[in-house]
mmCIF file of C-alpha atoms in Angstrom:
data_model
loop_
_atom_site.group_PDB
_atom_site.id
_atom_site.type_symbol
_atom_site.label_atom_id
_atom_site.label_comp_id
_atom_site.label_asym_id
_atom_site.label_seq_id
_atom_site.Cartn_x
_atom_site.Cartn_y
_atom_site.Cartn_z
ATOM 1 C CA UNK A 1 -63.357 -92.742 125.130
ATOM 2 C CA UNK A 2 -60.805 -94.745 123.157
ATOM 3 C CA UNK A 3 -57.419 -95.645 124.609
ATOM 4 C CA UNK A 4 -55.574 -93.241 122.288
ATOM 5 C CA UNK A 5 -57.944 -90.331 122.939
ATOM 6 C CA UNK A 6 -56.377 -89.809 126.358
ATOM 7 C CA UNK A 7 -53.029 -88.803 124.834
ATOM 8 C CA UNK A 8 -52.201 -85.367 123.349
ATOM 9 C CA UNK A 9 -51.120 -85.281 119.709
ATOM 10 C CA UNK A 10 -47.403 -84.923 120.476
ATOM 11 C CA UNK A 11 -47.491 -87.941 122.804
ATOM 12 C CA UNK A 12 -49.201 -90.027 120.122
ATOM 13 C CA UNK A 13 -46.491 -89.014 117.677
ATOM 14 C CA UNK A 14 -43.751 -90.109 120.082
ATOM 15 C CA UNK A 15 -45.612 -93.361 120.822
ATOM 16 C CA UNK A 16 -45.983 -94.071 117.096
ATOM 17 C CA UNK A 17 -42.277 -93.507 116.442
ATOM 18 C CA UNK A 18 -41.378 -95.788 119.356
ATOM 19 C CA UNK A 19 -43.680 -98.558 118.107
ATOM 20 C CA UNK A 20 -42.234 -98.296 114.594
ATOM 21 C CA UNK A 21 -38.710 -98.502 116.060
ATOM 22 C CA UNK A 22 -39.665 -101.614 118.032
ATOM 23 C CA UNK A 23 -41.226 -103.276 115.010
ATOM 24 C CA UNK A 24 -38.219 -102.447 112.805
ATOM 25 C CA UNK A 25 -35.713 -103.997 115.187
ATOM 26 C CA UNK A 26 -37.835 -107.056 115.890
ATOM 27 C CA UNK A 27 -38.297 -107.829 112.198
ATOM 28 C CA UNK A 28 -34.597 -107.351 111.441
ATOM 29 C CA UNK A 29 -33.407 -109.471 114.362
ATOM 30 C CA UNK A 30 -35.959 -112.231 113.729
ATOM 31 C CA UNK A 31 -34.305 -113.005 110.390
ATOM 32 C CA UNK A 32 -30.829 -113.568 111.837
ATOM 33 C CA UNK A 33 -29.239 -117.019 111.741
ATOM 34 C CA UNK A 34 -25.969 -118.192 113.343
ATOM 35 C CA UNK A 35 -23.991 -118.090 110.093
ATOM 36 C CA UNK A 36 -25.100 -114.464 109.575
ATOM 37 C CA UNK A 37 -22.832 -113.548 112.483
ATOM 38 C CA UNK A 38 -20.097 -116.123 111.943
ATOM 39 C CA UNK A 39 -21.249 -118.669 114.537
ATOM 40 C CA UNK A 40 -21.748 -122.429 114.435
ATOM 41 C CA UNK A 41 -22.132 -125.169 117.085
ATOM 42 C CA UNK A 42 -18.432 -125.940 116.534
ATOM 43 C CA UNK A 43 -17.266 -122.420 117.399
ATOM 44 C CA UNK A 44 -14.511 -122.446 120.050
ATOM 45 C CA UNK A 45 -16.624 -120.379 122.480
ATOM 46 C CA UNK A 46 -18.743 -123.469 123.253
ATOM 47 C CA UNK A 47 -15.899 -125.818 124.189
ATOM 48 C CA UNK A 48 -15.532 -127.377 127.628
ATOM 49 C CA UNK A 49 -12.724 -125.361 129.213
ATOM 50 C CA UNK A 50 -12.056 -128.005 131.867
ATOM 51 C CA UNK A 51 -12.105 -125.599 134.806
ATOM 52 C CA UNK A 52 -13.726 -125.797 138.232
ATOM 53 C CA UNK A 53 -16.955 -123.910 138.667
ATOM 54 C CA UNK A 54 -19.354 -122.577 136.039
ATOM 55 C CA UNK A 55 -17.956 -122.464 132.474
ATOM 56 C CA UNK A 56 -16.949 -118.987 131.299
ATOM 57 C CA UNK A 57 -19.227 -116.953 129.045
ATOM 58 C CA UNK A 58 -17.800 -115.347 125.911
ATOM 59 C CA UNK A 59 -18.999 -111.926 124.800
ATOM 60 C CA UNK A 60 -18.679 -110.808 121.169
ATOM 61 C CA UNK A 61 -19.029 -107.060 120.801
ATOM 62 C CA UNK A 62 -20.581 -106.087 117.478
ATOM 63 C CA UNK A 63 -21.445 -102.402 117.734
ATOM 64 C CA UNK A 64 -22.240 -99.554 120.075
ATOM 65 C CA UNK A 65 -23.241 -95.908 119.956
ATOM 66 C CA UNK A 66 -24.935 -93.568 122.471
ATOM 67 C CA UNK A 67 -28.363 -94.902 121.468
ATOM 68 C CA UNK A 68 -27.863 -98.670 121.422
ATOM 69 C CA UNK A 69 -25.363 -101.521 121.564
ATOM 70 C CA UNK A 70 -25.249 -104.946 119.917
ATOM 71 C CA UNK A 71 -23.480 -108.012 121.292
ATOM 72 C CA UNK A 72 -23.623 -111.802 121.428
ATOM 73 C CA UNK A 73 -23.263 -113.936 124.561
ATOM 74 C CA UNK A 74 -21.922 -117.440 123.890
ATOM 75 C CA UNK A 75 -22.578 -119.949 126.681
ATOM 76 C CA UNK A 76 -21.136 -123.474 126.878
ATOM 77 C CA UNK A 77 -23.490 -126.067 128.311
ATOM 78 C CA UNK A 78 -24.273 -125.360 132.018
ATOM 79 C CA UNK A 79 -22.914 -121.799 131.843
ATOM 80 C CA UNK A 80 -25.124 -119.144 133.413
ATOM 81 C CA UNK A 81 -25.615 -115.398 133.526
ATOM 82 C CA UNK A 82 -27.042 -114.524 136.975
ATOM 83 C CA UNK A 83 -30.139 -112.455 137.624
ATOM 84 C CA UNK A 84 -29.569 -108.835 136.594
ATOM 85 C CA UNK A 85 -31.531 -105.761 135.548
ATOM 86 C CA UNK A 86 -31.782 -103.332 132.612
ATOM 87 C CA UNK A 87 -32.665 -99.940 134.157
ATOM 88 C CA UNK A 88 -34.664 -97.637 131.836
ATOM 89 C CA UNK A 89 -33.734 -99.843 128.872
ATOM 90 C CA UNK A 90 -35.474 -101.721 126.081
ATOM 91 C CA UNK A 91 -33.727 -104.982 125.158
ATOM 92 C CA UNK A 92 -34.198 -107.273 122.167
ATOM 93 C CA UNK A 93 -32.939 -110.842 122.675
ATOM 94 C CA UNK A 94 -32.639 -113.473 119.949
ATOM 95 C CA UNK A 95 -31.492 -117.039 120.642
ATOM 96 C CA UNK A 96 -29.295 -117.865 117.656
ATOM 97 C CA UNK A 97 -28.502 -121.485 118.466
ATOM 98 C CA UNK A 98 -28.983 -124.077 121.190
ATOM 99 C CA UNK A 99 -31.383 -124.181 124.132
ATOM 100 C CA UNK A 100 -31.486 -121.808 127.087
ATOM 101 C CA UNK A 101 -33.505 -121.615 130.287
ATOM 102 C CA UNK A 102 -34.706 -118.086 130.926
ATOM 103 C CA UNK A 103 -36.257 -116.836 134.141
ATOM 104 C CA UNK A 104 -37.377 -113.233 134.310
ATOM 105 C CA UNK A 105 -39.182 -110.894 136.677
ATOM 106 C CA UNK A 106 -40.830 -107.494 136.836
ATOM 107 C CA UNK A 107 -41.076 -105.413 139.983
ATOM 108 C CA UNK A 108 -44.352 -105.297 141.912
ATOM 109 C CA UNK A 109 -45.215 -101.742 142.897
ATOM 110 C CA UNK A 110 -47.253 -100.614 145.874
ATOM 111 C CA UNK A 111 -50.918 -100.264 144.787
ATOM 112 C CA UNK A 112 -51.077 -97.028 146.775
ATOM 113 C CA UNK A 113 -48.068 -95.532 144.987
ATOM 114 C CA UNK A 114 -47.297 -96.867 141.520
ATOM 115 C CA UNK A 115 -43.636 -95.783 141.563
ATOM 116 C CA UNK A 116 -42.775 -97.355 144.925
ATOM 117 C CA UNK A 117 -41.648 -100.991 145.151
ATOM 118 C CA UNK A 118 -42.995 -103.308 147.841
ATOM 119 C CA UNK A 119 -40.154 -104.074 150.279
ATOM 120 C CA UNK A 120 -39.626 -106.762 152.881
ATOM 121 C CA UNK A 121 -38.376 -106.071 156.391
ATOM 122 C CA UNK A 122 -34.865 -106.919 155.162
ATOM 123 C CA UNK A 123 -35.004 -104.478 152.248
ATOM 124 C CA UNK A 124 -35.579 -107.029 149.460
ATOM 125 C CA UNK A 125 -38.143 -105.972 146.854
ATOM 126 C CA UNK A 126 -41.119 -107.972 145.616
ATOM 127 C CA UNK A 127 -41.123 -109.148 141.987
ATOM 128 C CA UNK A 128 -43.456 -111.248 139.872
ATOM 129 C CA UNK A 129 -42.283 -114.007 137.549
ATOM 130 C CA UNK A 130 -42.675 -113.071 133.884
ATOM 131 C CA UNK A 131 -40.986 -116.066 132.227
ATOM 132 C CA UNK A 132 -39.710 -119.404 133.518
ATOM 133 C CA UNK A 133 -39.147 -121.726 130.563
ATOM 134 C CA UNK A 134 -36.659 -123.273 128.159
ATOM 135 C CA UNK A 135 -36.332 -121.689 124.712
ATOM 136 C CA UNK A 136 -34.706 -123.317 121.704
ATOM 137 C CA UNK A 137 -33.433 -121.698 118.519
ATOM 138 C CA UNK A 138 -34.881 -120.640 116.193
ATOM 139 C CA UNK A 139 -37.233 -118.670 118.417
ATOM 140 C CA UNK A 140 -38.947 -115.358 117.921
ATOM 141 C CA UNK A 141 -37.098 -112.325 119.231
ATOM 142 C CA UNK A 142 -38.191 -111.395 122.755
ATOM 143 C CA UNK A 143 -38.452 -107.805 123.933
ATOM 144 C CA UNK A 144 -38.198 -106.534 127.483
ATOM 145 C CA UNK A 145 -39.117 -103.010 128.463
ATOM 146 C CA UNK A 146 -38.113 -100.653 131.300
ATOM 147 C CA UNK A 147 -40.958 -101.810 133.568
ATOM 148 C CA UNK A 148 -42.522 -104.848 131.826
ATOM 149 C CA UNK A 149 -41.656 -107.905 129.779
ATOM 150 C CA UNK A 150 -39.206 -109.356 132.304
ATOM 151 C CA UNK A 151 -36.751 -106.509 132.846
ATOM 152 C CA UNK A 152 -34.768 -108.626 135.318
ATOM 153 C CA UNK A 153 -33.620 -111.965 133.939
ATOM 154 C CA UNK A 154 -31.107 -114.793 134.204
ATOM 155 C CA UNK A 155 -29.906 -117.320 131.612
ATOM 156 C CA UNK A 156 -28.743 -120.928 131.991
ATOM 157 C CA UNK A 157 -27.438 -122.899 129.022
ATOM 158 C CA UNK A 158 -29.309 -126.205 128.681
ATOM 159 C CA UNK A 159 -27.073 -126.917 125.678
ATOM 160 C CA UNK A 160 -24.315 -124.779 124.235
ATOM 161 C CA UNK A 161 -26.137 -121.674 123.046
ATOM 162 C CA UNK A 162 -25.762 -118.113 121.835
ATOM 163 C CA UNK A 163 -28.046 -115.112 122.336
ATOM 164 C CA UNK A 164 -27.818 -111.777 120.539
ATOM 165 C CA UNK A 165 -28.788 -108.699 122.563
ATOM 166 C CA UNK A 166 -29.640 -105.213 121.319
ATOM 167 C CA UNK A 167 -29.769 -102.759 124.229
ATOM 168 C CA UNK A 168 -31.298 -99.350 123.793
ATOM 169 C CA UNK A 169 -29.935 -97.279 125.327
ATOM 170 C CA UNK A 170 -26.870 -99.229 126.516
ATOM 171 C CA UNK A 171 -25.668 -99.484 130.115
ATOM 172 C CA UNK A 172 -24.074 -96.280 131.401
ATOM 173 C CA UNK A 173 -22.987 -95.635 134.972
ATOM 174 C CA UNK A 174 -22.794 -91.890 134.280
ATOM 175 C CA UNK A 175 -26.411 -91.805 133.098
ATOM 176 C CA UNK A 176 -27.787 -93.984 135.892
ATOM 177 C CA UNK A 177 -28.051 -97.241 133.936
ATOM 178 C CA UNK A 178 -25.805 -99.431 136.053
ATOM 179 C CA UNK A 179 -26.143 -103.204 135.775
ATOM 180 C CA UNK A 180 -27.107 -104.629 139.150
ATOM 181 C CA UNK A 181 -27.210 -108.301 140.153
ATOM 182 C CA UNK A 182 -29.752 -109.838 142.518
ATOM 183 C CA UNK A 183 -30.245 -112.691 144.954
ATOM 184 C CA UNK A 184 -33.589 -114.471 144.807
ATOM 185 C CA UNK A 185 -35.611 -115.525 147.853
ATOM 186 C CA UNK A 186 -38.885 -117.446 147.915
ATOM 187 C CA UNK A 187 -41.954 -115.363 148.717
ATOM 188 C CA UNK A 188 -42.424 -117.388 151.924
ATOM 189 C CA UNK A 189 -38.998 -116.244 153.166
ATOM 190 C CA UNK A 190 -40.543 -113.050 154.536
ATOM 191 C CA UNK A 191 -44.084 -114.010 155.633
ATOM 192 C CA UNK A 192 -46.363 -111.121 156.459
ATOM 193 C CA UNK A 193 -44.342 -108.537 154.534
ATOM 194 C CA UNK A 194 -46.828 -108.468 151.643
ATOM 195 C CA UNK A 195 -50.337 -109.694 151.059
ATOM 196 C CA UNK A 196 -51.004 -110.707 147.474
ATOM 197 C CA UNK A 197 -54.488 -109.846 146.306
ATOM 198 C CA UNK A 198 -53.933 -111.481 142.933
ATOM 199 C CA UNK A 199 -51.929 -114.489 141.758
ATOM 200 C CA UNK A 200 -50.200 -117.217 143.683
ATOM 201 C CA UNK A 201 -47.254 -117.026 146.057
ATOM 202 C CA UNK A 202 -45.087 -119.153 143.755
ATOM 203 C CA UNK A 203 -45.484 -116.507 141.044
ATOM 204 C CA UNK A 204 -43.599 -114.042 143.231
ATOM 205 C CA UNK A 205 -40.179 -113.759 144.852
ATOM 206 C CA UNK A 206 -38.137 -111.310 146.880
ATOM 207 C CA UNK A 207 -35.105 -109.909 145.064
ATOM 208 C CA UNK A 208 -32.202 -108.365 146.926
ATOM 209 C CA UNK A 209 -29.360 -106.411 145.328
ATOM 210 C CA UNK A 210 -26.072 -108.276 145.531
ATOM 211 C CA UNK A 211 -23.933 -105.483 144.093
ATOM 212 C CA UNK A 212 -21.677 -105.723 141.088
ATOM 213 C CA UNK A 213 -20.809 -108.785 139.008
ATOM 214 C CA UNK A 214 -20.663 -112.022 141.067
ATOM 215 C CA UNK A 215 -17.140 -113.365 141.584
ATOM 216 C CA UNK A 216 -17.960 -116.712 139.955
ATOM 217 C CA UNK A 217 -19.259 -115.097 136.754
ATOM 218 C CA UNK A 218 -16.460 -115.116 134.205
ATOM 219 C CA UNK A 219 -17.144 -113.221 130.973
ATOM 220 C CA UNK A 220 -14.385 -113.263 128.391
ATOM 221 C CA UNK A 221 -14.282 -110.833 125.526
ATOM 222 C CA UNK A 222 -13.458 -112.196 122.072
ATOM 223 C CA UNK A 223 -13.101 -110.583 118.677
ATOM 224 C CA UNK A 224 -16.221 -110.639 116.533
ATOM 225 C CA UNK A 225 -15.316 -112.394 113.263
ATOM 226 C CA UNK A 226 -18.641 -112.216 111.437
ATOM 227 C CA UNK A 227 -19.686 -109.809 108.686
ATOM 228 C CA UNK A 228 -18.652 -106.218 109.252
ATOM 229 C CA UNK A 229 -21.210 -103.931 110.873
ATOM 230 C CA UNK A 230 -21.754 -100.862 108.699
ATOM 231 C CA UNK A 231 -22.294 -97.446 110.286
ATOM 232 C CA UNK A 232 -25.866 -96.171 109.717
#
C-alpha cells in the first residue's frame, strides 16, 4: 500500500493545500534580499550600543493578521535570542544578512505513548538536537513545523545579522500559543531518567521551562522603513 493510500480523500486534499502553501511561502521568501526590506550592514540596528550585558535585539514589525505574522529580528554581533518554542506553529526563517549560530531541538516522545514527552525526575523534558551550526546569508529559507524541524531554537549573532520570520499562525496567549523560554541541561545531568535506544547522548538534552522572557533579553521595537506591505 502506498503512503498516500492510507489517507481519505478529504485528508489528501488538506495535505495538498498545506504543501502548496509551504512551497509558495518558501519560494517567495527565498528571493528576498536585504535591500528588499530596507536593510544594509550599516543600518543603525547593528551598532554597538555600549551597554553592559548582551546587546539589544531590534524587532521590525512588517505585517500581521489572524493567520500569520511577518517580522525581522536585527542582532548586533554577540546578541542572542534564548531558546524558545513555537507551539502548534509553522515558521519560515530567512537569514537576510550576516552570520548566525542556530541551535534547535524537537521533543522526544515516549515510545509507549506518542503524545507524551519523556520527563526527568526534576520535570525537565527530553529533546533531540535538530540543528547546531552557523549559517551565513544568503541561505535557503528554513522551515520548522509544530513537532519537527527544530521547533525550539535559539540564535546567536556571529556577526551583525538579520533574520526574517513568517509565523503561521502567530503567537496568541488566548489561543494557547504562548512563547515559552527554556533552560538547557546536558543529558548526563539526570542519569537513569531515560535510556536512549537510538543516537548518542550528546544528541540529546533536557529542557526545562524558565517562564516568560528572560530579564537580560532586551528586544526593542523599531519602525519598519522598507517597501510598504500590501494587503492581500
